[in-house]
Tab-separated table of N, CA and C in Angstrom:
chain	number	residue	atom	x	y	z
A	10	MET	N	101.592	118.285	88.431
A	10	MET	CA	100.506	117.766	89.236
A	10	MET	C	100.552	118.438	90.645
A	11	THR	N	99.416	118.636	91.225
A	11	THR	CA	99.360	119.263	92.543
A	11	THR	C	99.514	118.213	93.644
A	12	ALA	N	99.825	118.641	94.827
A	12	ALA	CA	99.984	117.694	95.950
A	12	ALA	C	98.676	116.973	96.184
A	13	VAL	N	97.573	117.722	96.059
A	13	VAL	CA	96.273	117.079	96.279
A	13	VAL	C	96.025	115.932	95.292
A	14	ALA	N	96.430	116.156	94.050
A	14	ALA	CA	96.199	115.132	93.043
A	14	ALA	C	97.062	113.881	93.367
A	15	ASN	N	98.298	114.135	93.821
A	15	ASN	CA	99.148	112.989	94.187
A	15	ASN	C	98.555	112.226	95.351
A	16	ILE	N	97.974	112.968	96.355
A	16	ILE	CA	97.396	112.272	97.502
A	16	ILE	C	96.182	111.455	97.063
A	17	MET	N	95.380	112.027	96.167
A	17	MET	CA	94.211	111.315	95.669
A	17	MET	C	94.639	110.022	94.960
A	18	LYS	N	95.693	110.105	94.146
A	18	LYS	CA	96.190	108.944	93.421
A	18	LYS	C	96.656	107.871	94.421
A	19	ALA	N	97.320	108.326	95.471
A	19	ALA	CA	97.818	107.359	96.478
A	19	ALA	C	96.661	106.690	97.198
A	20	ILE	N	95.628	107.480	97.529
A	20	ILE	CA	94.443	106.908	98.189
A	20	ILE	C	93.798	105.868	97.296
A	21	GLU	N	93.695	106.151	95.998
A	21	GLU	CA	93.066	105.213	95.054
A	21	GLU	C	93.900	103.920	95.007
A	22	ALA	N	95.244	104.018	95.053
A	22	ALA	CA	96.073	102.863	95.004
A	22	ALA	C	95.863	102.049	96.278
A	23	LEU	N	95.737	102.718	97.415
A	23	LEU	CA	95.549	102.019	98.691
A	23	LEU	C	94.190	101.311	98.668
A	24	ASN	N	93.204	101.968	98.103
A	24	ASN	CA	91.856	101.340	98.020
A	24	ASN	C	91.882	100.083	97.191
A	25	ILE	N	92.635	100.093	96.117
A	25	ILE	CA	92.755	98.888	95.245
A	25	ILE	C	93.447	97.788	96.006
A	26	LEU	N	94.486	98.129	96.793
A	26	LEU	CA	95.201	97.086	97.560
A	26	LEU	C	94.262	96.524	98.611
A	27	GLN	N	93.418	97.360	99.215
A	27	GLN	CA	92.527	96.850	100.250
A	27	GLN	C	91.505	95.895	99.676
A	28	MET	N	91.091	96.155	98.410
A	28	MET	CA	90.087	95.268	97.763
A	28	MET	C	90.728	93.926	97.513
A	29	GLU	N	92.040	93.859	97.239
A	29	GLU	CA	92.719	92.632	96.934
A	29	GLU	C	92.982	91.798	98.168
A	30	GLN	N	93.111	92.522	99.334
A	30	GLN	CA	93.415	91.828	100.556
A	30	GLN	C	92.187	91.929	101.493
A	31	THR	N	92.279	91.317	102.664
A	31	THR	CA	91.196	91.381	103.621
A	31	THR	C	91.242	92.700	104.330
A	32	PRO	N	90.175	93.478	104.399
A	32	PRO	CA	90.187	94.775	105.052
A	32	PRO	C	90.621	94.696	106.507
A	33	SER	N	90.248	93.668	107.197
A	33	SER	CA	90.584	93.591	108.679
A	33	SER	C	92.134	93.537	108.817
A	34	GLU	N	92.803	92.948	107.877
A	34	GLU	CA	94.275	92.839	107.958
A	34	GLU	C	94.897	94.227	107.921
A	35	LEU	N	94.356	95.128	107.064
A	35	LEU	CA	94.938	96.421	106.883
A	35	LEU	C	94.488	97.399	107.954
A	36	LEU	N	93.359	97.170	108.554
A	36	LEU	CA	92.883	98.078	109.535
A	36	LEU	C	93.544	97.901	110.866
A	37	VAL	N	94.055	96.703	111.082
A	37	VAL	CA	94.691	96.436	112.414
A	37	VAL	C	95.981	97.217	112.479
């Protein structure tokens, strides 16, 4: 896997976590 692919996977995981929690909490 390339570094870019790993980064994209990490971003997807973060997006899922943000959906489960309140966005304002994570943005602060």
